[in-house]
């Protein structure tokens, strides 16, 4: 009978019958979930050839990593990054294959929504502090969003803290880019004093962020690695932990474009990031997190793996440094860094020579990072710095490359001297 | 000798000697690259246990997918999505594991930089058209950014185009969310007329975007699949192709959180997206792209795989539909959709009953998508719609769940009738 045809006096009778029936379900202790359009395990089985091996697809807590869910990463992946950055596991969010993408998104969040002080897009001028030479892709992000970038000179122990402490009195200064360990391209590790002063900053802008790209935390080249004071702890001491966003990734641990990234931050900041993240994605690639965590099932496994990396690339750094030493040191026309880790040697020619050196190399078939690339807007005020990236070329190529490079430095320097003579 | 000690008249001599030496390098046809801090192949070999199998890590064109690079995806992955969306391969960008994330980023781009007409964050009011019932996560994004969401009723053949054509006369209306095939939750596929009218829209806002989430393009449930007119071609005919952003993913093809996503758009739009993307990331996970492309090495392989999905989930839809038919149809108190594909059955109870049904189910241990979730702001004006997601629960659970659901519908309806009687 259609419900509309039920006589009014019968509604109550029917209803109480149904409610009795409903009582049975109430007593069954059901846990049924039909809320989301999730594939079932049998559907996921169809794609098992995408799994690495037969060790299964479940996280330590039993979660089926093939399906949706787990916004901030599986526990073992968070723990992996907590180890690298030396922070509590609960202060980590694991992201996709690119920590750069996480940083971009933080800036985009500043622009579109802000950090409690209104959207930056509405303000006339946003400024960002850029220790230089630094990572070109950091600067490219702040340039894209139209920020004014302020050069902060890099010194032997990190960026010029006096200048930073002065600059942050301007409320338009909303953040700073940092690569605190084996910095790109200097190979510098921030001294304890720099870390302490950085963590004690009291910026005029309440929505100021330290974007702390700890990209080379475990990337040592030799047996005398640098050590970096734990800024997370220092910020806590100073009550400044909410302005710190620390990043890491496995890009230079496993596969460059197929790894995992992470951000570490204070409880407050993690909560805010998650509130946004829950709208952005249903979670990062947990199968890839599993792959990594099974490979690095202990801190020792990671250390051993990084030592293998060093065995491959330390000889390449050695070629670069020994060639520079033999061919250029006697001439006293340049200086360069000798890092204990990271991916670069930072080279300083005499003023006004870097572009010419790059051109000479390029014309002979050797691509260098463009001169000036390590500075905001791609402009090195001294036209002196060149970033040398020794890891990729085979040793034999590197040998030729460094001969050519040293030659180009000599030519450019002499040309400059000749020019000085003529004027 | 230090260069500073070279007698002035000797500079020229030394320089010409060096330039002769440089000439030899010029003649060697060198191709050396020391520009970026890329790991070398031997370093990547250290992580080979992260690869699926021994079939190698090179794309068809020989690119080492373990390293940085290839911003828009390897050719075979672009081709895979080009097939799904029926667009040229060159009009595809392959993203990470979440098409939702790509959509979020498009909106974030509108907010922070805009699409040639200034940042939306600077405008007083941004409006977005929301065909409803629709995908709750779409609406959550536009709600997060503070847009005013305009309900566009879904009809049997897609959204109400009259209302859309009228709404876009308002320059504050900057876009529309669409799920054109087996829509979430209706299971509706847009008719040819709806697609033609959608592609012919002439919005007042020059920065209007159609966010066309083709999430269920190949997700058929039976042998009578729906067909969807190709909107990319239609937009080209109308010269409106720059406002179309079409999305797809493998989330419900392989692993829900470990697949790949893609956006398809016009040549102009792809160029603009890439200009931004190049600052955001160094590329998506190409190893995962390889995994997928080897598994789906032909369109037939994909079709066969999707037929296997249907074999698993079609019986689940059958349970839902047969229970509704048997227990509720005779009572004439509800209607529901009978989709040929997708992930949902959309159920309409009598007005004012949906929340009560959800509560009754919840109290007995069954989670449904919250009543109203498929509408902007989570508010169903009729409190009538419930989204049923049958794929995840095992058949046995589904059986109990649907009995309970039908019972709850009956109780809520009778309660409402009783209430009507009393007032």
PDB file of N, CA and C in Angstrom, chain B residues 247-291:
ATOM      1  N   UNK B 247      39.318  17.805 -15.996  1.00  0.00           N
ATOM      2  CA  UNK B 247      40.152  16.998 -15.093  1.00  0.00           C
ATOM      3  C   UNK B 247      39.787  15.522 -15.164  1.00  0.00           C
ATOM      4  N   UNK B 248      40.780  14.699 -14.914  1.00  0.00           N
ATOM      5  CA  UNK B 248      40.538  13.259 -14.787  1.00  0.00           C
ATOM      6  C   UNK B 248      41.599  12.700 -13.851  1.00  0.00           C
ATOM      7  N   UNK B 249      41.382  11.486 -13.381  1.00  0.00           N
ATOM      8  CA  UNK B 249      42.384  10.845 -12.530  1.00  0.00           C
ATOM      9  C   UNK B 249      42.213   9.337 -12.582  1.00  0.00           C
ATOM     10  N   UNK B 250      43.203   8.645 -12.040  1.00  0.00           N
ATOM     11  CA  UNK B 250      43.084   7.184 -11.942  1.00  0.00           C
ATOM     12  C   UNK B 250      42.647   6.764 -10.543  1.00  0.00           C
ATOM     13  N   UNK B 251      42.186   7.724  -9.739  1.00  0.00           N
ATOM     14  CA  UNK B 251      41.861   7.407  -8.342  1.00  0.00           C
ATOM     15  C   UNK B 251      40.917   6.228  -8.219  1.00  0.00           C
ATOM     16  N   UNK B 252      39.940   6.138  -9.112  1.00  0.00           N
ATOM     17  CA  UNK B 252      38.999   5.016  -9.057  1.00  0.00           C
ATOM     18  C   UNK B 252      39.243   4.074 -10.218  1.00  0.00           C
ATOM     19  N   UNK B 253      40.502   4.050 -10.683  1.00  0.00           N
ATOM     20  CA  UNK B 253      40.909   3.071 -11.694  1.00  0.00           C
ATOM     21  C   UNK B 253      41.932   2.132 -11.067  1.00  0.00           C
ATOM     22  N   UNK B 254      42.930   2.734 -10.375  1.00  0.00           N
ATOM     23  CA  UNK B 254      43.936   1.896  -9.701  1.00  0.00           C
ATOM     24  C   UNK B 254      43.814   2.080  -8.188  1.00  0.00           C
ATOM     25  N   UNK B 255      44.797   2.736  -7.576  1.00  0.00           N
ATOM     26  CA  UNK B 255      44.745   2.936  -6.126  1.00  0.00           C
ATOM     27  C   UNK B 255      44.275   4.353  -5.832  1.00  0.00           C
ATOM     28  N   UNK B 256      43.325   4.457  -4.892  1.00  0.00           N
ATOM     29  CA  UNK B 256      42.628   5.726  -4.686  1.00  0.00           C
ATOM     30  C   UNK B 256      43.562   6.883  -4.334  1.00  0.00           C
ATOM     31  N   UNK B 257      44.599   6.640  -3.581  1.00  0.00           N
ATOM     32  CA  UNK B 257      45.471   7.749  -3.201  1.00  0.00           C
ATOM     33  C   UNK B 257      46.845   7.681  -3.826  1.00  0.00           C
ATOM     34  N   UNK B 258      47.057   6.771  -4.746  1.00  0.00           N
ATOM     35  CA  UNK B 258      48.409   6.554  -5.279  1.00  0.00           C
ATOM     36  C   UNK B 258      48.417   6.505  -6.802  1.00  0.00           C
ATOM     37  N   UNK B 259      47.486   7.237  -7.389  1.00  0.00           N
ATOM     38  CA  UNK B 259      47.403   7.231  -8.841  1.00  0.00           C
ATOM     39  C   UNK B 259      47.959   8.493  -9.441  1.00  0.00           C
ATOM     40  N   UNK B 260      47.456   8.846 -10.624  1.00  0.00           N
ATOM     41  CA  UNK B 260      47.860  10.090 -11.256  1.00  0.00           C
ATOM     42  C   UNK B 260      46.606  10.863 -11.643  1.00  0.00           C
ATOM     43  N   UNK B 261      46.798  12.178 -11.790  1.00  0.00           N
ATOM     44  CA  UNK B 261      45.706  13.049 -12.181  1.00  0.00           C
ATOM     45  C   UNK B 261      46.130  13.798 -13.436  1.00  0.00           C
ATOM     46  N   UNK B 262      45.171  14.480 -14.052  1.00  0.00           N
ATOM     47  CA  UNK B 262      45.533  15.259 -15.245  1.00  0.00           C
ATOM     48  C   UNK B 262      44.538  16.381 -15.456  1.00  0.00           C
ATOM     49  N   UNK B 263      45.023  17.419 -16.118  1.00  0.00           N
ATOM     50  CA  UNK B 263      44.137  18.484 -16.576  1.00  0.00           C
ATOM     51  C   UNK B 263      44.311  18.598 -18.093  1.00  0.00           C
ATOM     52  N   UNK B 264      43.206  18.810 -18.786  1.00  0.00           N
ATOM     53  CA  UNK B 264      43.252  19.052 -20.229  1.00  0.00           C
ATOM     54  C   UNK B 264      42.679  20.434 -20.487  1.00  0.00           C
ATOM     55  N   UNK B 265      43.329  21.183 -21.364  1.00  0.00           N
ATOM     56  CA  UNK B 265      42.867  22.543 -21.640  1.00  0.00           C
ATOM     57  C   UNK B 265      43.373  22.996 -23.005  1.00  0.00           C
ATOM     58  N   UNK B 266      42.983  24.199 -23.382  1.00  0.00           N
ATOM     59  CA  UNK B 266      43.388  24.749 -24.679  1.00  0.00           C
ATOM     60  C   UNK B 266      44.892  25.013 -24.705  1.00  0.00           C
ATOM     61  N   UNK B 267      45.428  25.222 -25.889  1.00  0.00           N
ATOM     62  CA  UNK B 267      46.849  25.549 -26.029  1.00  0.00           C
ATOM     63  C   UNK B 267      47.224  26.749 -25.160  1.00  0.00           C
ATOM     64  N   UNK B 268      46.420  27.798 -25.237  1.00  0.00           N
ATOM     65  CA  UNK B 268      46.686  29.008 -24.431  1.00  0.00           C
ATOM     66  C   UNK B 268      46.722  28.707 -22.947  1.00  0.00           C
ATOM     67  N   UNK B 269      45.713  27.992 -22.502  1.00  0.00           N
ATOM     68  CA  UNK B 269      45.585  27.732 -21.071  1.00  0.00           C
ATOM     69  C   UNK B 269      46.711  26.816 -20.606  1.00  0.00           C
ATOM     70  N   UNK B 270      47.044  25.811 -21.394  1.00  0.00           N
ATOM     71  CA  UNK B 270      48.142  24.902 -21.021  1.00  0.00           C
ATOM     72  C   UNK B 270      49.431  25.704 -20.857  1.00  0.00           C
ATOM     73  N   UNK B 271      49.653  26.626 -21.778  1.00  0.00           N
ATOM     74  CA  UNK B 271      50.867  27.443 -21.706  1.00  0.00           C
ATOM     75  C   UNK B 271      50.895  28.244 -20.401  1.00  0.00           C
ATOM     76  N   UNK B 272      49.754  28.831 -20.052  1.00  0.00           N
ATOM     77  CA  UNK B 272      49.683  29.615 -18.816  1.00  0.00           C
ATOM     78  C   UNK B 272      49.853  28.725 -17.576  1.00  0.00           C
ATOM     79  N   UNK B 273      49.224  27.562 -17.600  1.00  0.00           N
ATOM     80  CA  UNK B 273      49.346  26.658 -16.455  1.00  0.00           C
ATOM     81  C   UNK B 273      50.804  26.222 -16.273  1.00  0.00           C
ATOM     82  N   UNK B 274      51.466  25.951 -17.381  1.00  0.00           N
ATOM     83  CA  UNK B 274      52.865  25.514 -17.294  1.00  0.00           C
ATOM     84  C   UNK B 274      53.764  26.608 -16.739  1.00  0.00           C
ATOM     85  N   UNK B 275      53.460  27.850 -17.099  1.00  0.00           N
ATOM     86  CA  UNK B 275      54.280  28.966 -16.622  1.00  0.00           C
ATOM     87  C   UNK B 275      54.246  29.039 -15.099  1.00  0.00           C
ATOM     88  N   UNK B 276      53.105  28.724 -14.545  1.00  0.00           N
ATOM     89  CA  UNK B 276      52.983  28.699 -13.080  1.00  0.00           C
ATOM     90  C   UNK B 276      53.588  27.410 -12.522  1.00  0.00           C
ATOM     91  N   UNK B 277      53.273  26.302 -13.173  1.00  0.00           N
ATOM     92  CA  UNK B 277      53.693  24.988 -12.692  1.00  0.00           C
ATOM     93  C   UNK B 277      55.209  24.886 -12.579  1.00  0.00           C
ATOM     94  N   UNK B 278      55.898  25.536 -13.495  1.00  0.00           N
ATOM     95  CA  UNK B 278      57.357  25.451 -13.503  1.00  0.00           C
ATOM     96  C   UNK B 278      57.953  26.059 -12.234  1.00  0.00           C
ATOM     97  N   UNK B 279      57.185  26.910 -11.539  1.00  0.00           N
ATOM     98  CA  UNK B 279      57.636  27.480 -10.275  1.00  0.00           C
ATOM     99  C   UNK B 279      57.186  26.651  -9.085  1.00  0.00           C
ATOM    100  N   UNK B 280      56.188  25.820  -9.303  1.00  0.00           N
ATOM    101  CA  UNK B 280      55.587  25.068  -8.207  1.00  0.00           C
ATOM    102  C   UNK B 280      56.304  23.763  -7.938  1.00  0.00           C
ATOM    103  N   UNK B 281      56.820  23.154  -8.983  1.00  0.00           N
ATOM    104  CA  UNK B 281      57.319  21.790  -8.857  1.00  0.00           C
ATOM    105  C   UNK B 281      58.320  21.516  -9.970  1.00  0.00           C
ATOM    106  N   UNK B 282      59.080  20.432  -9.785  1.00  0.00           N
ATOM    107  CA  UNK B 282      59.998  20.052 -10.848  1.00  0.00           C
ATOM    108  C   UNK B 282      59.378  18.911 -11.655  1.00  0.00           C
ATOM    109  N   UNK B 283      58.127  18.614 -11.364  1.00  0.00           N
ATOM    110  CA  UNK B 283      57.394  17.591 -12.096  1.00  0.00           C
ATOM    111  C   UNK B 283      56.728  16.605 -11.155  1.00  0.00           C
ATOM    112  N   UNK B 284      55.762  15.883 -11.680  1.00  0.00           N
ATOM    113  CA  UNK B 284      55.061  14.891 -10.878  1.00  0.00           C
ATOM    114  C   UNK B 284      55.846  13.580 -10.863  1.00  0.00           C
ATOM    115  N   UNK B 285      55.302  12.605 -10.153  1.00  0.00           N
ATOM    116  CA  UNK B 285      56.000  11.330  -9.947  1.00  0.00           C
ATOM    117  C   UNK B 285      56.000  10.507 -11.247  1.00  0.00           C
ATOM    118  N   UNK B 286      57.123  10.532 -11.950  1.00  0.00           N
ATOM    119  CA  UNK B 286      57.192   9.858 -13.248  1.00  0.00           C
ATOM    120  C   UNK B 286      57.324   8.342 -13.124  1.00  0.00           C
ATOM    121  N   UNK B 287      57.890   7.884 -12.012  1.00  0.00           N
ATOM    122  CA  UNK B 287      57.971   6.433 -11.803  1.00  0.00           C
ATOM    123  C   UNK B 287      56.554   5.867 -11.674  1.00  0.00           C
ATOM    124  N   UNK B 288      55.704   6.609 -10.995  1.00  0.00           N
ATOM    125  CA  UNK B 288      54.317   6.169 -10.863  1.00  0.00           C
ATOM    126  C   UNK B 288      53.592   6.255 -12.201  1.00  0.00           C
ATOM    127  N   UNK B 289      53.957   7.261 -12.998  1.00  0.00           N
ATOM    128  CA  UNK B 289      53.390   7.342 -14.344  1.00  0.00           C
ATOM    129  C   UNK B 289      53.780   6.103 -15.152  1.00  0.00           C
ATOM    130  N   UNK B 290      55.059   5.728 -15.046  1.00  0.00           N
ATOM    131  CA  UNK B 290      55.536   4.526 -15.751  1.00  0.00           C
ATOM    132  C   UNK B 290      54.760   3.285 -15.317  1.00  0.00           C
ATOM    133  N   UNK B 291      54.612   3.127 -13.995  1.00  0.00           N
ATOM    134  CA  UNK B 291      53.875   1.965 -13.476  1.00  0.00           C
ATOM    135  C   UNK B 291      52.509   1.870 -14.138  1.00  0.00           C
TER     136      UNK B 291
END
